N, CA, C and O atoms as a printed pandas DataFrame, in Angstrom:
     atom_number atom_name residue_name chain_id  residue_number  x_coord  y_coord  z_coord
0              1         N          MET        A               1  -12.260  318.166  117.298
1              2        CA          MET        A               1  -11.395  318.809  116.333
2              3         C          MET        A               1  -11.423  318.089  114.991
3              4         O          MET        A               1  -11.171  318.704  113.955
4              5         N          SER        A               2  -11.723  316.801  114.995
5              6        CA          SER        A               2  -11.711  316.071  113.731
6              7         C          SER        A               2  -12.885  316.450  112.834
7              8         O          SER        A               2  -12.898  316.077  111.661
8              9         N          PHE        A               3  -13.852  317.169  113.345
9             10        CA          PHE        A               3  -14.983  317.595  112.542
10            11         C          PHE        A               3  -14.777  318.984  111.935
11            12         O          PHE        A               3  -15.607  319.433  111.145
12            13         N          ALA        A               4  -13.703  319.662  112.282
13            14        CA          ALA        A               4  -13.428  320.990  111.728
14            15         C          ALA        A               4  -12.940  320.855  110.289
15            16         O          ALA        A               4  -12.124  319.990  109.974
16            17         N          THR        A               5  -13.449  321.718  109.433
17            18        CA          THR        A               5  -13.031  321.754  108.034
18            19         C          THR        A               5  -12.624  323.176  107.694
19            20         O          THR        A               5  -12.672  324.071  108.538
20            21         N          ALA        A               6  -12.226  323.368  106.453
21            22        CA          ALA        A               6  -11.835  324.712  106.018
22            23         C          ALA        A               6  -13.017  325.677  106.060
23            24         O          ALA        A               6  -12.821  326.888  106.157
24            25         N          SER        A               7  -14.239  325.154  105.987
25            26        CA          SER        A               7  -15.412  326.032  105.995
26            27         C          SER        A               7  -16.054  326.155  107.382
27            28         O          SER        A               7  -17.109  326.774  107.518
28            29         N          THR        A               8  -15.428  325.572  108.411
29            30        CA          THR        A               8  -15.974  325.671  109.763
30            31         C          THR        A               8  -15.916  327.122  110.233
31            32         O          THR        A               8  -14.855  327.743  110.172
32            33         N          PRO        A               9  -17.028  327.670  110.697
33            34        CA          PRO        A               9  -17.004  329.052  111.194
34            35         C          PRO        A               9  -16.101  329.162  112.430
35            36         O          PRO        A               9  -15.999  328.241  113.241
36            37         N          TYR        A              10  -15.468  330.299  112.535
37            38        CA          TYR        A              10  -14.518  330.505  113.623
38            39         C          TYR        A              10  -15.138  330.312  115.002
39            40         O          TYR        A              10  -14.501  329.682  115.846
40            41         N          PRO        A              11  -16.342  330.814  115.286
41            42        CA          PRO        A              11  -16.922  330.591  116.621
42            43         C          PRO        A              11  -17.096  329.097  116.948
43            44         O          PRO        A              11  -16.906  328.688  118.094
44            45         N          LEU        A              12  -17.452  328.296  115.956
45            46        CA          LEU        A              12  -17.582  326.862  116.192
46            47         C          LEU        A              12  -16.217  326.233  116.454
47            48         O          LEU        A              12  -16.086  325.345  117.296
48            49         N          TYR        A              13  -15.203  326.698  115.728
49            50        CA          TYR        A              13  -13.837  326.224  115.950
50            51         C          TYR        A              13  -13.379  326.576  117.367
51            52         O          TYR        A              13  -12.725  325.768  118.026
52            53         N          VAL        A              14  -13.716  327.768  117.833
53            54        CA          VAL        A              14  -13.387  328.175  119.204
54            55         C          VAL        A              14  -14.088  327.258  120.202
55            56         O          VAL        A              14  -13.510  326.896  121.226
56            57         N          LEU        A              15  -15.319  326.887  119.908
57            58        CA          LEU        A              15  -16.047  325.958  120.772
58            59         C          LEU        A              15  -15.328  324.603  120.836
59            60         O          LEU        A              15  -15.210  324.013  121.910
60            61         N          PHE        A              16  -14.853  324.114  119.691
61            62        CA          PHE        A              16  -14.081  322.861  119.676
62            63         C          PHE        A              16  -12.847  322.982  120.569
63            64         O          PHE        A              16  -12.543  322.076  121.345
64            65         N          LEU        A              17  -12.144  324.104  120.453
65            66        CA          LEU        A              17  -10.944  324.305  121.275
66            67         C          LEU        A              17  -11.284  324.399  122.755
67            68         O          LEU        A              17  -10.525  323.915  123.594
68            69         N          LEU        A              18  -12.406  325.011  123.085
69            70        CA          LEU        A              18  -12.819  325.101  124.485
70            71         C          LEU        A              18  -13.127  323.721  125.059
71            72         O          LEU        A              18  -12.747  323.417  126.190
72            73         N          VAL        A              19  -13.811  322.888  124.282
73            74        CA          VAL        A              19  -14.107  321.528  124.746
74            75         C          VAL        A              19  -12.804  320.762  124.964
75            76         O          VAL        A              19  -12.654  320.056  125.960
76            77         N          LEU        A              20  -11.869  320.903  124.032
77            78        CA          LEU        A              20  -10.564  320.258  124.170
78            79         C          LEU        A              20   -9.848  320.746  125.429
79            80         O          LEU        A              20   -9.269  319.948  126.166
80            81         N          SER        A              21   -9.886  322.039  125.671
81            82        CA          SER        A              21   -9.239  322.613  126.853
82            83         C          SER        A              21   -9.907  322.167  128.149
83            84         O          SER        A              21   -9.231  321.919  129.147
84            85         N          LEU        A              22  -11.235  322.066  128.132
85            86        CA          LEU        A              22  -11.945  321.625  129.329
86            87         C          LEU        A              22  -11.611  320.179  129.676
87            88         O          LEU        A              22  -11.653  319.795  130.844
88            89         N          GLY        A              23  -11.284  319.387  128.681
89            90        CA          GLY        A              23  -10.900  318.004  128.939
90            91         C          GLY        A              23   -9.459  317.865  129.396
91            92         O          GLY        A              23   -9.151  317.048  130.264
92            93         N          MET        A              24   -8.578  318.665  128.809
93            94        CA          MET        A              24   -7.153  318.545  129.130
94            95         C          MET        A              24   -6.750  319.388  130.335
95            96         O          MET        A              24   -5.900  318.979  131.127
96            97         N          GLY        A              25   -7.348  320.545  130.472
97            98        CA          GLY        A              25   -6.952  321.482  131.523
98            99         C          GLY        A              25   -6.962  320.916  132.928
99           100         O          GLY        A              25   -5.983  321.094  133.652
100          101         N          PRO        A              26   -8.018  320.244  133.346
101          102        CA          PRO        A              26   -8.034  319.698  134.703
102          103         C          PRO        A              26   -7.023  318.572  134.928
103          104         O          PRO        A              26   -6.653  318.295  136.069
104          105         N          CYS        A              27   -6.579  317.930  133.865
105          106        CA          CYS        A              27   -5.646  316.806  134.014
106          107         C          CYS        A              27   -4.221  317.264  134.304
107          108         O          CYS        A              27   -3.481  316.588  135.019
108          109         N          VAL        A              28   -3.842  318.398  133.757
109          110        CA          VAL        A              28   -2.448  318.828  133.841
110          111         C          VAL        A              28   -1.959  318.992  135.284
111          112         O          VAL        A              28   -0.894  318.462  135.600
112          113         N          PRO        A              29   -2.663  319.688  136.173
113          114        CA          PRO        A              29   -2.143  319.814  137.535
114          115         C          PRO        A              29   -2.355  318.569  138.398
115          116         O          PRO        A              29   -1.634  318.370  139.377
116          117         N          VAL        A              30   -3.324  317.737  138.053
117          118        CA          VAL        A              30   -3.678  316.595  138.898
118          119         C          VAL        A              30   -2.787  315.384  138.634
119          120         O          VAL        A              30   -2.444  314.659  139.568
120          121         N          LEU        A              31   -2.410  315.156  137.389
121          122        CA          LEU        A              31   -1.658  313.953  137.049
122          123         C          LEU        A              31   -0.319  313.827  137.771
123          124         O          LEU        A              31   -0.040  312.751  138.300
124          125         N          PRO        A              32    0.522  314.850  137.826
125          126        CA          PRO        A              32    1.793  314.684  138.550
126          127         C          PRO        A              32    1.597  314.326  140.025
127          128         O          PRO        A              32    2.346  313.521  140.579
128          129         N          VAL        A              33    0.592  314.925  140.650
129          130        CA          VAL        A              33    0.317  314.631  142.057
130          131         C          VAL        A              33   -0.159  313.189  142.207
131          132         O          VAL        A              33    0.277  312.481  143.115
132          133         N          ALA        A              34   -1.051  312.753  141.320
133          134        CA          ALA        A              34   -1.570  311.384  141.386
134          135         C          ALA        A              34   -0.462  310.364  141.162
135          136         O          ALA        A              34   -0.409  309.344  141.849
136          137         N          VAL        A              35    0.418  310.630  140.211
137          138        CA          VAL        A              35    1.520  309.703  139.935
138          139         C          VAL        A              35    2.468  309.650  141.124
139          140         O          VAL        A              35    2.866  308.564  141.546
140          141         N          THR        A              36    2.831  310.792  141.663
141          142        CA          THR        A              36    3.789  310.837  142.770
142          143         C          THR        A              36    3.231  310.195  144.031
143          144         O          THR        A              36    3.941  309.449  144.705
144          145         N          THR        A              37    1.978  310.468  144.361
145          146        CA          THR        A              37    1.418  309.925  145.598
146          147         C          THR        A              37    1.065  308.442  145.497
147          148         O          THR        A              37    0.872  307.784  146.520
148          149         N          SER        A              38    0.977  307.908  144.279
149          150        CA          SER        A              38    0.661  306.483  144.140
150          151         C          SER        A              38    1.887  305.597  144.305
151          152         O          SER        A              38    1.755  304.377  144.403
152          153         N          LEU        A              39    3.060  306.179  144.337
153          154        CA          LEU        A              39    4.294  305.405  144.480
154          155         C          LEU        A              39    4.706  305.309  145.941
155          156         O          LEU        A              39    4.345  306.166  146.747
156          157         N          PRO        A              40    5.469  304.259  146.289
157          158        CA          PRO        A              40    6.023  304.198  147.650
158          159         C          PRO        A              40    6.921  305.406  147.908
159          160         O          PRO        A              40    7.471  305.992  146.976
160          161         N          GLN        A              41    7.060  305.766  149.165
161          162        CA          GLN        A              41    7.801  306.985  149.500
162          163         C          GLN        A              41    9.258  306.931  149.023
163          164         O          GLN        A              41    9.821  307.962  148.654
164          165         N          ASP        A              42    9.875  305.742  149.026
165          166        CA          ASP        A              42   11.271  305.667  148.592
166          167         C          ASP        A              42   11.419  305.798  147.074
167          168         O          ASP        A              42   12.539  305.915  146.576
168          169         N          ARG        A              43   10.316  305.780  146.337
169          170        CA          ARG        A              43   10.362  305.943  144.886
170          171         C          ARG        A              43    9.549  307.155  144.424
171          172         O          ARG        A              43    9.220  307.257  143.242
172          173         N          ALA        A              44    9.228  308.057  145.318
173          174        CA          ALA        A              44    8.384  309.215  144.990
174          175         C          ALA        A              44    9.041  310.112  143.941
175          176         O          ALA        A              44    8.336  310.754  143.162
176          177         N          GLY        A              45   10.352  310.171  143.902
177          178        CA          GLY        A              45   11.041  310.981  142.905
178          179         C          GLY        A              45   10.911  310.439  141.495
179          180         O          GLY        A              45   11.100  311.171  140.523
180          181         N          LEU        A              46   10.592  309.169  141.381
181          182        CA          LEU        A              46   10.422  308.550  140.074
182          183         C          LEU        A              46    9.152  309.041  139.381
183          184         O          LEU        A              46    9.103  309.094  138.153
184          185         N          GLY        A              47    8.137  309.396  140.146
185          186        CA          GLY        A              47    6.841  309.810  139.603
186          187         C          GLY        A              47    6.899  310.992  138.663
187          188         O          GLY        A              47    6.416  310.891  137.535
188          189         N          PRO        A              48    7.477  312.124  139.084
189          190        CA          PRO        A              48    7.530  313.269  138.172
190          191         C          PRO        A              48    8.328  312.987  136.898
191          192         O          PRO        A              48    7.993  313.493  135.827
192          193         N          GLY        A              49    9.365  312.192  137.016
193          194        CA          GLY        A              49   10.147  311.837  135.832
194          195         C          GLY        A              49    9.342  311.001  134.851
195          196         O          GLY        A              49    9.369  311.240  133.644
196          197         N          LEU        A              50    8.619  310.010  135.389
197          198        CA          LEU        A              50    7.778  309.180  134.531
198          199         C          LEU        A              50    6.651  309.991  133.912
199          200         O          LEU        A              50    6.323  309.808  132.740
200          201         N          ASN        A              51    6.062  310.877  134.686
201          202        CA          ASN        A              51    4.994  311.722  134.167
202          203         C          ASN        A              51    5.500  312.620  133.047
203          204         O          ASN        A              51    4.843  312.760  132.015
204          205         N          GLY        A              52    6.649  313.220  133.243
205          206        CA          GLY        A              52    7.232  314.086  132.210
206          207         C          GLY        A              52    7.597  313.311  130.956
207          208         O          GLY        A              52    7.341  313.762  129.839
208          209         N          ALA        A              53    8.198  312.137  131.147
209          210        CA          ALA        A              53    8.576  311.310  129.994
210          211         C          ALA        A              53    7.339  310.863  129.214
211          212         O          ALA        A              53    7.351  310.848  127.984
212          213         N          THR        A              54    6.288  310.505  129.922
213          214        CA          THR        A              54    5.055  310.089  129.267
214          215         C          THR        A              54    4.427  311.243  128.498
215          216         O          THR        A              54    3.949  311.063  127.378
216          217         N          ARG        A              55    4.429  312.421  129.100
217          218        CA          ARG        A              55    3.868  313.603  128.433
218          219         C          ARG        A              55    4.651  313.930  127.161
219          220         O          ARG        A              55    4.062  314.233  126.124
220          221         N          GLU        A              56    5.974  313.869  127.247
221          222        CA          GLU        A              56    6.808  314.156  126.077
222          223         C          GLU        A              56    6.631  313.101  124.990
223          224         O          GLU        A              56    6.574  313.430  123.805
224          225         N          THR        A              57    6.545  311.831  125.393
225          226        CA          THR        A              57    6.341  310.755  124.419
226          227         C          THR        A              57    4.994  310.911  123.724
227          228         O          THR        A              57    4.897  310.752  122.507
228          229         N          GLY        A              58    3.960  311.222  124.492
229          230        CA          GLY        A              58    2.645  311.436  123.905
230          231         C          GLY        A              58    2.637  312.595  122.927
231          232         O          GLY        A              58    2.025  312.510  121.862
232          233         N          GLY        A              59    3.309  313.670  123.281
233          234        CA          GLY        A              59    3.391  314.814  122.372
234          235         C          GLY        A              59    4.136  314.472  121.090
235          236         O          GLY        A              59    3.720  314.860  119.998
236          237         N          ALA        A              60    5.238  313.746  121.228
237          238        CA          ALA        A              60    6.004  313.348  120.044
238          239         C          ALA        A              60    5.199  312.408  119.151
239          240         O          ALA        A              60    5.216  312.542  117.927
240          241         N          LEU        A              61    4.498  311.464  119.760
241          242        CA          LEU        A              61    3.671  310.546  118.969
242          243         C          LEU        A              61    2.522  311.282  118.288
243          244         O          LEU        A              61    2.184  310.984  117.142
244          245         N          GLY        A              62    1.926  312.237  118.985
245          246        CA          GLY        A              62    0.851  313.016  118.384
246          247         C          GLY        A              62    1.327  313.790  117.168
247          248         O          GLY        A              62    0.644  313.829  116.145
248          249         N          VAL        A              63    2.497  314.405  117.275
249          250        CA          VAL        A              63    3.057  315.142  116.143
250          251         C          VAL        A              63    3.403  314.178  115.010
251          252         O          VAL        A              63    3.165  314.479  113.840
252          253         N          ALA        A              64    3.969  313.012  115.361
253          254        CA          ALA        A              64    4.340  312.036  114.335
254          255         C          ALA        A              64    3.120  311.491  113.598
255          256         O          ALA        A              64    3.131  311.383  112.372
256          257         N          VAL        A              65    2.077  311.151  114.335
257          258        CA          VAL        A              65    0.865  310.617  113.693
258          259         C          VAL        A              65    0.209  311.678  112.821
259          260         O          VAL        A              65   -0.206  311.399  111.696
260          261         N          THR        A              66    0.119  312.890  113.342
261          262        CA          THR        A              66   -0.495  313.962  112.558
262          263         C          THR        A              66    0.340  314.268  111.319
263          264         O          THR        A              66   -0.208  314.439  110.230
264          265         N          GLY        A              67    1.644  314.338  111.473
265          266        CA          GLY        A              67    2.518  314.587  110.323
266          267         C          GLY        A              67    2.453  313.484  109.284
267          268         O          GLY        A              67    2.448  313.752  108.083
268          269         N          THR        A              68    2.404  312.242  109.748
269          270        CA          THR        A              68    2.302  311.114  108.822
270          271         C          THR        A              68    0.986  311.155  108.058
271          272         O          THR        A              68    0.957  310.936  106.847
272          273         N          SER        A              69   -0.095  311.434  108.764
273          274        CA          SER        A              69   -1.386  311.492  108.069
274          275         C          SER        A              69   -1.429  312.659  107.088
275          276         O          SER        A              69   -2.025  312.542  106.017
276          277         N          LEU        A              70   -0.805  313.784  107.441
277          278        CA          LEU        A              70   -0.766  314.915  106.520
278          279         C          LEU        A              70    0.025  314.576  105.262
279          280         O          LEU        A              70   -0.398  314.897  104.151
280          281         N          SER        A              71    1.175  313.927  105.440
281          282        CA          SER        A              71    1.990  313.613  104.273
282          283         C          SER        A              71    1.365  312.521  103.412
283          284         O          SER        A              71    1.554  312.514  102.195
284          285         N          SER        A              72    0.630  311.606  104.020
285          286        CA          SER        A              72    0.008  310.545  103.232
286          287         C          SER        A              72   -1.214  311.039  102.464
287          288         O          SER        A              72   -1.570  310.462  101.437
288          289         N          HIS        A              73   -1.861  312.098  102.949
289          290        CA          HIS        A              73   -3.037  312.636  102.260
290          291         C          HIS        A              73   -2.685  313.814  101.353
291          292         O          HIS        A              73   -3.515  314.247  100.554
292          293         N          GLY        A              74   -1.483  314.326  101.470
293          294        CA          GLY        A              74   -1.069  315.450  100.639
294          295         C          GLY        A              74   -1.499  316.778  101.208
295          296         O          GLY        A              74   -2.521  316.875  101.888
296          297         N          SER        A              75   -0.725  317.793  100.930
297          298        CA          SER        A              75   -0.997  319.105  101.502
298          299         C          SER        A              75   -2.188  319.796  100.855
299          300         O          SER        A              75   -2.704  320.762  101.415
300          301         N          GLU        A              76   -2.641  319.333   99.695
301          302        CA          GLU        A              76   -3.772  320.002   99.036
302          303         C          GLU        A              76   -5.090  319.754   99.763
303          304         O          GLU        A              76   -6.054  320.492   99.556
304          305         N          VAL        A              77   -5.144  318.751  100.590
305          306        CA          VAL        A              77   -6.364  318.472  101.357
306          307         C          VAL        A              77   -6.036  318.549  102.844
307          308         O          VAL        A              77   -6.269  317.605  103.599
308          309         N          PHE        A              78   -5.496  319.678  103.241
309          310        CA          PHE        A              78   -4.980  319.845  104.589
310          311         C          PHE        A              78   -6.031  319.558  105.662
311          312         O          PHE        A              78   -5.754  318.820  106.608
312          313         N          SER        A              79   -7.228  320.126  105.533
313          314        CA          SER        A              79   -8.223  319.956  106.594
314          315         C          SER        A              79   -8.691  318.510  106.684
315          316         O          SER        A              79   -8.948  318.020  107.783
316          317         N          ALA        A              80   -8.807  317.815  105.556
317          318        CA          ALA        A              80   -9.195  316.400  105.594
318          319         C          ALA        A              80   -8.096  315.570  106.249
319          320         O          ALA        A              80   -8.375  314.645  107.012
320          321         N          ALA        A              81   -6.852  315.907  105.946
321          322        CA          ALA        A              81   -5.740  315.178  106.549
322          323         C          ALA        A              81   -5.659  315.443  108.052
323          324         O          ALA        A              81   -5.380  314.530  108.830
324          325         N          MET        A              82   -5.901  316.689  108.462
325          326        CA          MET        A              82   -5.904  316.993  109.890
326          327         C          MET        A              82   -7.034  316.253  110.599
327          328         O          MET        A              82   -6.846  315.752  111.707
328          329         N          SER        A              83   -8.193  316.181  109.976
329          330        CA          SER        A              83   -9.318  315.440  110.561
330          331         C          SER        A              83   -8.952  313.976  110.730
331          332         O          SER        A              83   -9.232  313.375  111.767
332          333         N          PHE        A              84   -8.328  313.406  109.711
333          334        CA          PHE        A              84   -7.897  312.011  109.791
334          335         C          PHE        A              84   -6.887  311.820  110.918
335          336         O          PHE        A              84   -6.970  310.851  111.672
336          337         N          GLY        A              85   -5.932  312.747  111.033
337          338        CA          GLY        A              85   -4.928  312.661  112.100
338          339         C          GLY        A              85   -5.548  312.721  113.484
339          340         O          GLY        A              85   -5.170  311.957  114.372
340          341         N          PHE        A              86   -6.501  313.627  113.671
341          342        CA          PHE        A              86   -7.181  313.727  114.961
342          343         C          PHE        A              86   -7.966  312.452  115.277
343          344         O          PHE        A              86   -8.023  312.021  116.429
344          345         N          ARG        A              87   -8.569  311.854  114.250
345          346        CA          ARG        A              87   -9.329  310.615  114.479
346          347         C          ARG        A              87   -8.413  309.454  114.820
347          348         O          ARG        A              87   -8.759  308.619  115.656
348          349         N          VAL        A              88   -7.247  309.389  114.184
349          350        CA          VAL        A              88   -6.285  308.331  114.517
350          351         C          VAL        A              88   -5.816  308.488  115.955
351          352         O          VAL        A              88   -5.782  307.515  116.708
352          353         N          VAL        A              89   -5.457  309.705  116.339
353          354        CA          VAL        A              89   -5.018  309.960  117.713
354          355         C          VAL        A              89   -6.147  309.662  118.700
355          356         O          VAL        A              89   -5.906  309.119  119.778
356          357         N          ALA        A              90   -7.385  310.021  118.326
357          358        CA          ALA        A              90   -8.534  309.744  119.202
358          359         C          ALA        A              90   -8.754  308.242  119.368
359          360         O          ALA        A              90   -9.326  307.816  120.372
360          361         N          GLY        A              91   -8.321  307.443  118.421
361          362        CA          GLY        A              91   -8.410  305.990  118.562
362          363         C          GLY        A              91   -7.264  305.401  119.354
363          364         O          GLY        A              91   -7.436  304.421  120.079
364          365         N          ILE        A              92   -6.083  306.006  119.214
365          366        CA          ILE        A              92   -4.897  305.500  119.907
366          367         C          ILE        A              92   -4.957  305.798  121.400
367          368         O          ILE        A              92   -4.584  304.952  122.213
368          369         N          VAL        A              93   -5.418  306.978  121.770
369          370        CA          VAL        A              93   -5.427  307.385  123.177
370          371         C          VAL        A              93   -6.239  306.425  124.060
371          372         O          VAL        A              93   -5.729  306.005  125.098
372          373         N          PRO        A              94   -7.468  306.060  123.699
373          374        CA          PRO        A              94   -8.191  305.105  124.556
374          375         C          PRO        A              94   -7.522  303.731  124.614
375          376         O          PRO        A              94   -7.535  303.077  125.656
376          377         N          ALA        A              95   -6.941  303.296  123.499
377          378        CA          ALA        A              95   -6.276  301.986  123.486
378          379         C          ALA        A              95   -5.066  301.983  124.423
379          380         O          ALA        A              95   -4.883  301.046  125.200
380          381         N          VAL        A              96   -4.256  303.011  124.349
381          382        CA          VAL        A              96   -3.082  303.101  125.225
382          383         C          VAL        A              96   -3.517  303.292  126.671
383          384         O          VAL        A              96   -2.890  302.751  127.582
384          385         N          SER        A              97   -4.582  304.054  126.892
385          386        CA          SER        A              97   -5.098  304.240  128.248
386          387         C          SER        A              97   -5.559  302.918  128.848
387          388         O          SER        A              97   -5.321  302.650  130.025
388          389         N          LEU        A              98   -6.211  302.101  128.046
389          390        CA          LEU        A              98   -6.670  300.798  128.521
390          391         C          LEU        A              98   -5.494  299.896  128.857
391          392         O          LEU        A              98   -5.512  299.212  129.881
392          393         N          VAL        A              99   -4.470  299.886  128.008
393          394        CA          VAL        A              99   -3.270  299.093  128.298
394          395         C          VAL        A              99   -2.624  299.569  129.579
395          396         O          VAL        A              99   -2.206  298.755  130.402
396          397         N          THR        A             100   -2.536  300.883  129.762
397          398        CA          THR        A             100   -1.949  301.448  130.985
398          399         C          THR        A             100   -2.765  301.094  132.208
399          400         O          THR        A             100   -2.204  300.770  133.255
400          401         N          LEU        A             101   -4.064  301.151  132.095
401          402        CA          LEU        A             101   -4.941  300.829  133.206
402          403         C          LEU        A             101   -4.791  299.356  133.616
403          404         O          LEU        A             101   -4.715  299.038  134.802
404          405         N          VAL        A             102   -4.749  298.475  132.628
405          406        CA          VAL        A             102   -4.596  297.048  132.903
406          407         C          VAL        A             102   -3.216  296.749  133.483
407          408         O          VAL        A             102   -3.084  295.936  134.397
408          409         N          TRP        A             103   -2.181  297.414  132.944
409          410        CA          TRP        A             103   -0.808  297.184  133.387
410          411         C          TRP        A             103   -0.646  297.646  134.802
411          412         O          TRP        A             103    0.443  297.539  135.366
């Protein structure tokens, strides 16, 4: 998505969205099950709550980072600012994933 510009043809933009969906789509149903089954049985109820809280926090951070990058670059260069926001998020996600994996 960070490579999309105002002149990106719509079919190519659809391809970007499909790639994004193919990466995210399989994770949505699997993650709650993986989180819940990885916990001891007496704490199994904690899993869905943690998964939901993490999903909401990630969404809020994504909106905040994208909004901050848009406001810092100005609305006149919307597509460049969106590209920058997507690149920042693309850098944050692996870093947070690595911290989570190690933790």
